[in-house]
Amino acid sequence: MAKTLFQKVWEAHTVRKLPNGQTQLFIGTHLIHEVTSPQAFGMLRDLGLKVKYPQRTFATVDHIVPTNELKEPYSDPIAQEMIEALRKNTKDFGIRFFDTNTGTQGIVHMVGPEQGITQPGTTIACGDSHTATHGAFGAIAFGIGTTQVRDVLATQTLALSPLKVRRIEVNGQLAPGVYAKDVILHIIRVLGVNGGIGYAYEYAGSTFDGFSLEERMTVCNMSIEGGARCGYVNPDQKTFDYIKGKPYAPKAAGWDAAVARWQSFASDPGCAYDDVVKFDAAAIRPTVTWGITPGQAVFIDEKMPALETLNAADRATAEDAYKHMKLSPDTPIKGTKVDVCFLGSCTNGRISDLREAAKYLKGRKVSPTVKAIVVPGSQLTAIQAVHEGLDKVFTEAGFEWRGAGCSMCLAMNPDKLVGDQLCASSSNRNFKGRQGSQTGRTVLMSPIMVIAAAITGQVADAREVFKV
Amino acid sequence: MSLAKVTQVKGLALAVPGDDIDTDRIIPARFLRCVTFDDLGQHAFRDERTGPDGKESNHPMNSPQAARIAAAKQGVMVVGFNFGCGSSREHAPQSIWRFGFTALVGGSFAEIFFGNSTTLGVPCVTLSKDDLADCDAFVRAHPDVEVTVDVEKLVVTAGAKSWKASIAASARDGLVHGKWDPIADLLDGASAVDQTAGSLAYVVGK
Ligand code: SF4
C-alpha cells in the first residue's frame, strides 16, 4: 500500500500500543535547551530515573543566552544560573552539549541541521514548539512539554496519537522579492492559525522542489503557527547534499546505505492524504502581519481588513489586534512607522537570510530613527558571515551585530522592545508582549522586508525600495 | 506510581474569554527564567492583569471569583477557541494549575497545551460553539454555582444546566484510570523500546 512519509516514519518508530490506545513512539533524536529542560531533569532525579539513551540527546543554549556580551559570568545572574544548570545536567547524565565555548552553540533548530544530526526518516522531539523546522529534512519532528522531555530522557519514547496528513502543494515560480517566509505567512493566513490542529503538514510541489534546505526550514519552522504540530518536506538529492560531510552525517562506508534508506521514507506516489490544498506560487506577494496572531496578515500592497469583512469569530480577535497594534482597519499597513528592526531567529537567522539581507543593505544606511539588530542564529552562521564580510555590511549600515541566540524573538535576554515600539521582525510570532514589552508591537516579514523597513523607517514594499 | 483518578472536577468557575489566547499571554517569557515551576501560579496571565503603569486591569483573573478559586485550589476555567496556542512551554498549564484551576472548558485547545495539561491531570474538555456560549453566559451570571466537569460521563453541569463535552479518548482513559502521567506505562515498555532502537540504523550508529 502506498504510504506517506509520516506513516512510514511512524511505523518504523512504533514500539507498541499503550493501554490507553496511544502509541509508544521511539524518539530517535532528542534536542534540549536551557529553558524547558531543568524541570525535566529535576523530575528525573525525584523519580530516581536515568537517561536511557544519553547518546541520543543533544543540548545547546539559545533562549536566555545574552547576545551582547560574550564573556561569562553574564551580568544576568539568572541566565548564568540556567546555563550552569544545563552544564551540570548534561555532565551528570552524559549528554553532548554544544556549549557557548565550542563554536557550535546556537538556536537548537539550527544546531541539529548544522551538525548533521537532523536526518530524513527519523523522529525528533524538543521542548520547543518550532521543532517542526527539522521536518525540512524529511524528519517527523515536533515540540513537546517539559514532562514529555522527562519521558524522552527516561524512556526515549513518547505517548502519542498519530496525526492526519495534509499535503500543501505550492507550484510555480515565486516572483522577485517574494521568499519562503512569504509562502508560509500566506499559507497560515489562508488556512488559519488553528487550521492545522490534528494534522502534520506535508509541503510539496515544484516551489518546494526548487527551494534550498534553508528555505524549506523557514516554512516547516512556522507549521505550529498554523496549528500543525509538525510539518515536513520529502527528502531529495538537495537534502542529501546538505547533510553530506556534516559532523554527525553517516561516514563514507555507510553513506550510500543511508541515502537509500532515506529515499525509501519519501511519500509514495499515489498515497492517500487526509486533505490536499494547492497554492499558486506566482500569486503570492510579500506578506506582513498586522495583528497579534501570525494569521492576521496581508500582502504589503493590500489594505488591512475592514472589520465588516471578517467573520464573527475572527472579529473580536481583530478588534483586540487593531487596538494593541494602534492600527486602523481598512487602511494600508505600508508606511507604518517602524522603531526597531530584528533580523534573526530560527525562522530567518540562517546564512542565506543574512546573505540576502546584506545584498540589499550594502551601501545603504539604517534610518536614524530605527534601532536595528542582526542576530545570527548560531555561532557557525556567525563565523561564516564574518568570513564573508557580512558583519561589516551590517555594521557599516548601522545594524548592531550580535552573538548567536534567540534574542528578540522572545526577549528572554536583554534584547527587548520598550513601551509600544513597533518592530519589523523576521521571527515567527507577533503575540502580544512577545518581544519583551507588554505594549510592544511586532510585524512579521521576510528578511529583505526587514531591511527595507530599516532603511526607510517604515513598513515598506521591498520590491519598490530595491526595484526588484 | 499511583495517581488520583480524575473522573470529576468540581469547583467555582471563571470565564476567561477570547480566542487564540497564546501561551505568551498565559505566561510571559520573563517568567520562564527559572529552573522550577514552583512560583508560576501567581504570574498566570500577568501582562493581561497588570498594565504597563503597574495598575491592575479588569481582567477576570483579578476578580474576587479568581481569588476564591485560588484559595480553594480547585476551579474551572471557561475559555474560547484555540486556547494555549503558540509556544510549547509547560509553564503555561503549570501556571494555570498552580493558580488553582483543576479543569478547563473551551471550544478547542492547541495540541501541545492540551497534552501538557493532561499530563498534569488537568482535563481540557470541549463544548460545541453554542453550548460554550451558553456555559460562558451561565458562569458569568451565576458565580456562586459550582461547575462539574465529568470526564467519565463527558458532560459539564452547573445548576440545572448540562452541556455535552468531548475530550480525546486516550486522555479521558488516562484521566479516569489514574494514568494521566504516562511515565509508568512508558517505562514498562523498556525491552520493546530496546528492540525498536536496535532496528533503527541511525540509532545503532550505522
Ligand atoms: S528563535 Fe524564537 S522561535 Fe526559535 S527557538 Fe528561539 S525563541 Fe523559539
XYZ file of C-alpha atoms and ligand atoms in Angstrom:
682
model
C 0.000 0.000 0.000
C 1.260 3.451 -0.870
C 2.128 5.416 2.274
C 3.063 8.928 3.287
C 6.423 9.707 4.842
C 4.574 10.396 8.063
C 3.077 6.903 8.119
C 6.365 5.209 7.282
C 8.334 7.053 9.941
C 5.566 6.482 12.460
C 5.521 2.741 11.768
C 9.299 2.394 11.887
C 9.348 4.056 15.305
C 6.303 2.421 16.868
C 7.309 0.493 19.967
C 3.872 -0.753 20.963
C 0.301 0.226 21.672
C -0.265 1.648 25.135
C -3.215 0.605 27.315
C -4.955 3.942 26.657
C -4.810 3.385 22.910
C -1.936 5.770 22.221
C 1.267 4.705 20.524
C 4.536 4.434 22.387
C 6.735 6.092 19.779
C 10.514 5.860 19.752
C 12.206 9.253 19.570
C 15.462 8.810 17.702
C 16.795 12.275 18.334
C 16.094 14.458 21.326
C 17.195 18.083 21.440
C 17.179 20.095 24.640
C 17.854 23.675 25.706
C 18.142 25.596 28.950
C 14.539 26.768 29.370
C 12.365 23.686 29.137
C 14.806 21.056 30.408
C 15.819 21.897 34.014
C 12.462 20.878 35.473
C 12.591 17.652 33.455
C 15.966 16.746 34.936
C 14.519 17.628 38.331
C 11.632 15.190 37.823
C 14.095 12.543 36.667
C 16.089 12.926 39.865
C 12.937 12.946 42.001
C 11.882 9.651 40.435
C 15.374 8.191 40.650
C 15.499 7.597 36.891
C 18.431 7.610 34.468
C 18.685 8.863 30.909
C 18.042 5.765 28.838
C 19.997 6.670 25.699
C 22.225 9.636 26.587
C 23.892 9.498 23.158
C 20.523 10.298 21.502
C 20.023 13.608 23.318
C 21.852 16.759 22.241
C 21.889 20.037 24.156
C 22.580 23.684 23.478
C 21.713 27.082 24.959
C 19.810 29.638 22.975
C 16.787 31.239 24.615
C 18.291 33.133 27.513
C 21.858 33.483 26.321
C 22.848 37.166 26.076
C 23.865 38.196 22.553
C 25.570 41.429 23.514
C 28.171 40.090 25.946
C 30.235 37.090 25.094
C 32.177 36.678 28.329
C 30.999 34.859 31.438
C 29.824 35.346 34.069
C 26.996 37.185 32.356
C 25.635 40.283 34.010
C 22.286 38.489 34.182
C 22.693 36.029 37.081
C 19.598 34.056 36.101
C 20.961 33.467 32.615
C 24.173 32.277 34.188
C 22.277 30.004 36.568
C 20.199 28.431 33.807
C 23.234 27.783 31.642
C 25.130 26.320 34.595
C 22.157 24.070 35.337
C 22.299 22.680 31.807
C 26.065 22.202 32.077
C 25.580 20.224 35.246
C 22.674 18.193 33.893
C 24.434 17.266 30.673
C 27.591 16.372 32.576
C 25.747 14.312 35.205
C 23.839 12.345 32.590
C 26.487 12.129 29.873
C 24.755 14.238 27.231
C 26.579 16.005 24.377
C 26.413 19.767 24.919
C 27.066 22.327 22.208
C 28.148 24.913 24.743
C 28.942 28.580 24.224
C 32.700 27.978 24.068
C 32.546 25.346 21.320
C 31.891 27.493 18.264
C 28.849 25.306 17.599
C 26.266 26.774 20.005
C 23.148 28.295 18.537
C 19.389 28.108 18.300
C 18.576 24.454 18.830
C 16.796 24.225 15.474
C 19.892 25.426 13.687
C 22.383 23.274 15.559
C 20.693 19.971 14.616
C 20.888 20.566 10.847
C 24.358 22.163 11.019
C 25.747 19.137 12.815
C 24.067 16.619 10.520
C 22.105 15.311 13.498
C 18.856 16.118 11.703
C 18.288 13.322 9.191
C 15.455 12.032 6.985
C 13.189 9.267 8.226
C 13.909 9.999 11.877
C 11.777 11.138 14.781
C 12.908 14.283 16.559
C 11.462 15.865 19.681
C 12.420 19.012 21.533
C 10.830 21.058 24.279
C 10.168 23.820 21.819
C 7.230 24.336 19.515
C 9.349 25.205 16.467
C 10.846 21.737 16.313
C 8.982 21.148 13.047
C 11.883 23.069 11.483
C 13.709 19.733 11.235
C 10.893 18.416 9.052
C 12.626 20.208 6.170
C 14.862 17.131 6.045
C 12.004 14.648 5.934
C 12.020 14.009 9.669
C 8.918 13.820 11.834
C 9.751 16.469 14.359
C 7.554 18.069 16.963
C 7.546 20.231 20.038
C 6.830 18.744 23.451
C 6.226 19.940 27.001
C 8.645 19.580 29.876
C 7.038 16.471 31.359
C 7.449 14.886 27.937
C 11.100 15.956 27.924
C 11.329 13.860 31.069
C 9.597 10.978 29.263
C 12.099 11.070 26.414
C 15.060 11.319 28.756
C 13.853 8.390 30.847
C 12.473 6.127 28.106
C 13.459 7.602 24.716
C 9.771 7.378 23.855
C 6.573 9.403 23.973
C 2.916 8.503 24.334
C 1.316 9.945 21.193
C -1.622 9.593 18.858
C -0.985 9.654 15.110
C -1.740 12.789 13.116
C -3.648 13.155 9.891
C -1.623 14.364 6.921
C -2.484 17.404 4.836
C -0.497 17.866 1.657
C 0.135 21.521 0.935
C 1.226 21.853 -2.638
C 2.752 25.061 -3.894
C 3.564 25.101 -7.578
C 5.338 27.555 -9.846
C 7.891 30.289 -9.537
C 7.868 32.953 -6.834
C 8.010 36.499 -8.177
C 11.153 38.554 -7.452
C 11.101 39.904 -3.907
C 8.941 37.036 -2.662
C 10.502 34.476 -0.328
C 9.852 31.286 1.613
C 8.731 33.431 4.560
C 6.002 34.973 2.425
C 4.903 31.493 1.363
C 4.379 30.271 4.914
C 2.789 33.520 6.122
C 0.404 33.234 3.190
C -0.388 29.580 3.922
C -1.174 30.408 7.561
C -3.268 33.368 6.544
C -5.367 31.196 4.246
C -5.625 28.017 6.367
C -5.847 29.833 9.701
C -3.860 29.662 12.921
C -5.814 26.623 14.069
C -6.374 25.070 10.631
C -3.593 22.576 11.227
C -4.764 21.156 14.553
C -4.635 17.376 14.288
C -2.520 17.456 11.131
C 1.035 17.031 10.012
C 1.687 19.291 7.029
C 3.481 17.771 4.049
C 4.837 20.651 1.955
C 5.292 19.707 -1.672
C 5.088 20.910 -5.257
C 7.554 22.448 -7.660
C 8.121 25.508 -5.483
C 9.355 23.326 -2.640
C 11.360 21.162 -5.033
C 13.163 24.329 -6.056
C 13.703 25.554 -2.507
C 17.019 25.138 -0.742
C 17.034 23.286 2.574
C 17.239 26.628 4.371
C 14.111 27.861 2.608
C 12.331 24.615 3.441
C 13.334 25.098 7.076
C 11.781 28.580 7.110
C 8.463 27.107 6.008
C 8.482 23.982 8.213
C 9.520 26.161 11.158
C 6.220 28.016 11.189
C 3.949 24.967 10.878
C 2.974 25.366 14.526
C 1.814 28.932 13.807
C -0.776 27.292 11.579
C -1.705 24.882 14.375
C 0.168 21.907 12.854
C 2.415 20.225 15.336
C 4.707 19.002 12.614
C 5.499 19.794 9.004
C 7.864 18.184 6.544
C 9.221 18.089 3.027
C 10.068 14.777 1.386
C 13.835 14.228 1.216
C 15.559 14.569 -2.153
C 19.058 14.998 -3.565
C 19.265 18.524 -2.111
C 18.611 17.079 1.336
C 21.370 14.505 0.976
C 23.818 17.069 -0.399
C 23.152 19.323 2.577
C 23.812 16.579 5.123
C 26.897 15.142 3.433
C 30.106 15.848 5.310
C 28.437 17.294 8.407
C 29.962 16.088 11.692
C 27.166 13.627 12.556
C 26.379 12.568 8.982
C 26.903 8.904 8.114
C 30.506 8.378 7.102
C 31.825 7.142 3.768
C 31.161 3.435 4.310
C 27.590 3.891 5.476
C 26.674 6.816 3.239
C 25.100 5.016 0.287
C 23.044 2.759 2.519
C 21.869 5.784 4.483
C 20.801 7.601 1.318
C 18.916 4.551 0.093
C 17.196 4.293 3.444
C 16.343 7.983 3.461
C 14.898 7.799 -0.036
C 12.673 4.923 0.986
C 10.918 7.128 3.527
C 9.622 9.648 0.960
C 5.857 9.565 0.427
C 4.921 7.001 -2.222
C 3.351 8.182 -5.468
C -0.397 7.714 -5.215
C -0.515 7.596 -1.421
C -3.684 8.843 0.225
C -3.815 12.133 2.125
C -6.449 13.241 4.588
C -6.535 16.578 2.829
C -4.846 18.343 -0.084
C -4.564 22.106 -0.539
C -2.937 23.796 -3.532
C -1.402 27.215 -3.928
C -0.072 29.068 -6.952
C 3.359 30.481 -6.127
C 3.036 33.281 -8.664
C 0.015 34.678 -6.813
C 1.898 35.149 -3.536
C 3.179 38.644 -2.795
C 5.383 39.925 0.057
C 3.325 39.310 3.191
C 3.332 41.094 6.546
C 1.295 40.597 9.691
C -0.827 43.440 11.036
C -2.225 41.820 14.191
C -1.419 39.660 17.171
C -1.601 36.222 15.555
C 0.546 35.087 12.616
C -2.614 34.505 10.598
C -3.542 38.182 10.708
C -1.556 39.058 7.618
C -1.905 40.925 4.334
C 0.117 41.394 1.169
C 2.200 44.525 1.601
C 0.242 46.355 -1.099
C -3.148 45.462 0.390
C -5.167 47.301 2.993
C -5.664 45.731 6.392
C -9.108 44.141 6.560
C -12.198 46.165 7.383
C -13.928 44.643 10.398
C -17.173 44.096 8.466
C -15.371 41.811 6.036
C -14.324 39.411 8.801
C -16.489 36.602 10.046
C -17.899 36.965 13.529
C -15.443 34.513 15.049
C -12.410 36.469 13.825
C -13.780 39.916 14.553
C -13.209 40.016 18.300
C -9.567 38.988 17.925
C -9.171 41.516 15.112
C -10.586 44.348 17.209
C -8.245 43.407 20.010
C -5.395 43.285 17.494
C -6.099 46.705 15.985
C -6.256 48.208 19.447
C -2.997 46.634 20.519
C -1.219 47.441 17.258
C -2.598 51.005 17.148
C -3.540 50.421 13.527
C -6.787 51.178 11.711
C -8.903 48.749 9.728
C -9.256 49.313 6.018
C -6.032 51.319 5.724
C -2.696 50.328 4.178
C -0.062 48.918 6.512
C 2.615 50.192 4.180
C 4.035 53.432 5.566
C 3.524 52.494 9.234
C 6.425 53.884 11.273
C 8.937 51.305 12.493
C 11.101 51.767 15.617
C 13.094 48.546 15.769
C 14.268 46.039 13.187
C 15.168 42.499 14.185
C 16.857 40.139 11.778
C 17.332 36.682 13.240
C 15.518 33.692 14.840
C 15.152 30.047 13.894
C 12.830 31.156 11.095
C 15.205 33.524 9.334
C 18.552 33.663 11.130
C 20.491 31.405 8.760
C 23.371 32.263 6.467
C 21.200 32.506 3.339
C 18.970 35.008 5.147
C 21.955 37.112 6.174
C 23.426 36.974 2.655
C 20.171 38.023 1.021
C 19.678 40.837 3.538
C 23.266 42.056 3.171
C 22.970 42.039 -0.600
C 20.280 44.722 -0.411
C 21.679 46.539 2.590
C 25.153 47.038 1.141
C 25.941 50.699 0.611
C 22.747 51.870 2.316
C 22.092 53.258 5.793
C 19.641 52.370 8.507
C 17.200 55.217 9.125
C 18.356 57.344 12.088
C 15.008 56.741 13.796
C 15.448 52.971 13.771
C 17.324 50.658 16.139
C 18.377 47.642 14.103
C 19.940 44.419 15.310
C 21.048 41.338 13.453
C 21.437 38.142 15.444
C 22.884 35.160 13.615
C 21.069 32.039 14.760
C 24.198 30.059 15.500
C 27.892 30.501 16.082
C 28.667 28.617 12.872
C 26.441 31.038 10.976
C 28.141 33.974 12.672
C 31.596 32.650 11.821
C 30.629 32.076 8.196
C 29.050 35.523 7.944
C 32.170 37.197 9.326
C 34.263 35.166 6.914
C 32.186 36.578 4.056
C 32.388 40.101 5.459
C 28.631 40.312 6.023
C 29.059 41.626 9.565
C 30.805 44.682 8.099
C 27.953 45.299 5.693
C 25.526 45.275 8.595
C 27.570 47.401 10.999
C 28.521 49.938 8.327
C 24.848 50.368 7.541
C 24.031 50.924 11.213
C 22.931 47.487 12.409
C 24.225 46.079 15.692
C 25.964 42.759 15.058
C 25.306 40.265 17.830
C 26.282 36.841 19.147
C 24.181 33.753 18.436
C 20.837 33.069 20.118
C 17.093 33.623 20.100
C 17.375 37.211 21.280
C 14.460 39.453 20.435
C 12.384 36.607 19.034
C 11.120 36.036 22.566
C 13.067 38.545 24.628
C 14.206 36.370 27.498
C 17.570 38.080 27.368
C 18.153 41.864 27.490
C 17.024 42.364 23.871
C 13.541 43.747 24.363
C 11.181 46.262 22.882
C 10.485 49.295 25.053
C 6.980 50.675 25.502
C 4.874 50.471 22.377
C 7.777 50.322 19.951
C 6.906 48.687 16.651
C 9.331 46.035 15.456
C 9.780 44.829 11.900
C 10.835 41.296 12.644
C 11.992 38.258 10.701
C 10.857 35.997 13.549
C 7.711 33.893 13.808
C 5.411 35.258 16.492
C 3.610 38.543 16.801
C 1.790 37.678 20.006
C 1.085 40.494 22.448
C 4.160 41.062 24.578
C 6.211 38.505 22.666
C 9.186 40.809 22.156
C 9.524 41.777 25.788
C 7.251 44.788 26.201
C 3.648 44.334 27.148
C 2.621 47.076 24.738
C 5.302 46.296 22.141
C 4.148 45.636 18.594
C 5.515 43.107 16.125
C 5.139 42.999 12.362
C 6.403 39.733 10.902
C 8.029 39.735 7.475
C 10.845 38.309 5.373
C 14.477 39.376 5.937
C 14.576 41.576 2.845
C 11.415 43.332 4.037
C 13.116 43.910 7.394
C 15.987 45.564 5.542
C 13.559 47.721 3.563
C 11.934 48.747 6.855
C 15.301 49.504 8.440
C 16.321 51.804 5.611
C 13.042 53.639 5.200
C 11.971 53.680 8.866
C 8.583 52.302 7.900
C 6.828 49.156 6.825
C 7.811 49.204 3.168
C 7.494 47.152 -0.005
C 10.994 45.815 -0.597
C 10.187 45.411 -4.276
C 9.774 49.192 -4.574
C 12.635 50.133 -2.252
C 15.126 47.913 -4.069
C 13.495 47.995 -7.503
C 13.399 44.227 -7.781
C 3.286 5.270 40.630
C -0.267 5.687 41.787
C -2.128 8.740 40.626
C -5.527 10.114 41.531
C -8.357 9.107 39.243
C -9.675 12.261 37.637
C -13.259 11.334 36.922
C -14.952 14.537 38.037
C -13.691 18.005 38.737
C -15.984 20.293 40.655
C -15.469 23.901 41.604
C -16.342 27.510 41.055
C -15.818 28.685 37.506
C -14.227 31.689 35.882
C -14.784 32.795 32.291
C -11.612 33.975 30.569
C -12.875 34.979 27.147
C -11.117 35.311 23.817
C -9.932 33.057 21.010
C -6.307 32.274 20.126
C -5.058 33.050 23.636
C -1.402 32.100 23.224
C 0.957 30.768 25.856
C 2.977 34.002 25.811
C -0.135 35.695 27.153
C -0.744 32.977 29.698
C 2.814 33.185 30.986
C 5.135 35.845 29.522
C 8.680 34.755 28.640
C 10.309 36.597 31.511
C 8.719 34.109 33.909
C 10.457 31.289 32.088
C 13.633 32.483 33.757
C 13.500 29.762 36.383
C 14.626 26.208 36.972
C 11.461 25.070 38.780
C 7.733 25.584 38.169
C 7.022 26.359 41.832
C 6.335 30.094 41.683
C 4.413 30.270 38.440
C 0.858 30.332 39.820
C 0.947 33.965 40.826
C 2.142 35.017 37.361
C -0.585 33.407 35.259
C -1.835 35.991 32.708
C 0.455 38.561 34.350
C 0.552 41.047 31.458
C -3.189 40.825 30.941
C -3.717 41.521 34.627
C -1.261 44.318 35.217
C -0.982 47.281 32.884
C 2.315 48.885 31.840
C 1.587 51.510 34.508
C 1.559 48.772 37.172
C -2.191 49.118 37.720
C -4.442 46.087 37.912
C -6.702 45.678 34.901
C -10.265 44.391 34.956
C -9.099 41.016 33.615
C -11.169 38.148 35.069
C -8.061 36.742 36.751
C -8.095 39.828 39.016
C -11.682 39.272 40.099
C -12.838 38.135 43.546
C -14.038 34.984 41.792
C -10.484 34.183 40.715
C -9.305 34.796 44.278
C -11.876 32.326 45.589
C -10.660 29.700 43.141
C -7.056 30.387 44.094
C -7.929 29.955 47.765
C -9.886 26.751 47.157
C -7.135 25.363 44.868
C -9.830 23.979 42.653
C -11.897 25.506 39.923
C -12.877 25.502 36.295
C -11.650 27.965 33.691
C -14.005 28.573 30.785
C -12.076 29.701 27.707
C -12.582 30.224 23.964
C -11.178 28.562 20.869
C -7.568 27.568 20.110
C -6.650 28.220 23.711
C -2.975 27.730 24.531
C -1.616 28.137 21.010
C 1.992 29.089 20.344
C 4.913 28.080 22.485
C 5.204 24.552 23.911
C 6.080 25.939 27.338
C 4.597 23.703 30.007
C 4.934 26.767 32.186
C 1.537 27.824 30.764
C -0.643 24.990 32.107
C 1.599 24.808 35.174
C 0.787 28.450 35.989
C -2.951 27.946 35.496
C -2.921 24.790 37.599
C -0.768 26.262 40.343
C -3.058 29.294 40.423
C -5.831 26.899 41.362
C -7.616 25.705 38.243
C -8.149 21.966 38.021
C -10.115 21.754 34.764
C -10.645 23.797 31.618
C -13.708 24.007 29.404
C -13.315 25.549 25.957
C -14.147 25.499 22.269
C -10.810 23.973 21.251
C -7.301 23.654 22.640
C -3.917 23.781 20.944
C -2.420 20.301 20.891
C 0.735 20.809 22.904
C -1.131 22.748 25.574
C -3.747 20.013 25.731
C -1.105 17.302 26.147
C 0.802 19.281 28.753
C -2.384 19.830 30.771
C -3.456 16.208 30.594
C -0.062 15.140 31.908
C -0.718 17.327 34.943
C -4.070 15.644 35.500
C -5.930 18.746 34.343
C -8.704 17.829 31.894
C -9.375 20.209 28.989
C -12.813 19.386 27.644
C -14.524 20.998 24.674
C -18.126 22.042 24.124
C -19.896 22.906 20.900
C -19.828 26.570 19.975
C -23.384 27.253 21.105
C -23.040 25.266 24.299
C -19.817 27.073 25.108
C -21.545 30.427 24.700
C -24.355 29.212 26.965
C -21.919 27.854 29.556
C -19.869 31.054 29.452
C -23.000 33.189 29.986
C -24.220 30.950 32.789
C -20.919 31.040 34.606
C -20.795 34.823 34.490
C -24.356 35.161 35.692
C -24.013 32.612 38.499
C -20.595 32.985 40.086
C -21.674 31.065 43.179
C -22.828 27.956 41.360
C -20.246 25.205 41.176
C -19.488 23.684 37.803
C -18.815 19.986 37.438
C -16.649 18.649 34.649
C -17.457 14.971 34.410
C -14.637 13.389 32.467
C -16.115 9.938 32.706
C -19.633 10.779 31.540
C -18.423 13.549 29.208
C -20.732 16.212 30.445
C -20.344 19.616 32.067
C -23.059 20.526 34.547
C -23.905 23.616 36.567
C -27.155 24.091 38.469
C -29.920 22.804 36.232
C -27.767 23.158 33.131
C -25.802 20.482 31.388
C -23.693 20.501 28.249
C -22.280 17.563 26.294
C -18.482 17.586 26.451
C -15.712 15.960 24.422
C -12.124 15.032 25.086
C -9.654 12.827 23.197
C -10.393 9.179 24.090
C -6.812 8.483 25.177
C -6.795 11.488 27.508
C -10.133 10.509 29.020
C -8.918 6.985 29.516
C -5.728 8.148 31.222
C -7.551 10.606 33.483
C -10.331 8.324 34.690
C -7.964 5.408 35.292
C -5.398 7.483 37.145
C -2.859 7.042 34.356
C -2.674 10.587 33.082
C 1.054 10.669 33.586
C 2.266 8.119 31.019
C 5.691 7.548 32.555
C 4.841 4.242 34.249
C 3.465 2.752 31.027
C 6.391 4.057 29.027
C 8.889 2.569 31.474
C 7.032 -0.752 31.291
C 7.869 -0.982 27.614
C 11.632 -0.802 28.150
C 12.561 -4.061 26.469
C 10.306 -3.363 23.482
C 11.971 0.056 23.289
C 15.383 -1.561 23.047
C 14.121 -3.742 20.244
C 12.839 -0.777 18.265
C 16.087 1.073 18.898
C 18.029 -1.905 17.597
C 16.042 -1.889 14.364
C 16.885 1.728 13.532
C 20.169 2.111 11.686
C 20.721 5.710 12.745
C 20.272 4.818 16.388
C 22.659 1.887 16.398
C 25.169 4.071 14.594
C 25.202 2.835 11.026
S 14.378 31.746 17.780
Fe 12.410 32.184 18.691
S 11.038 30.641 17.956
Fe 13.112 29.935 17.540
S 13.634 28.639 19.259
Fe 14.331 30.687 19.735
S 12.650 31.674 20.833
Fe 11.833 29.829 19.872
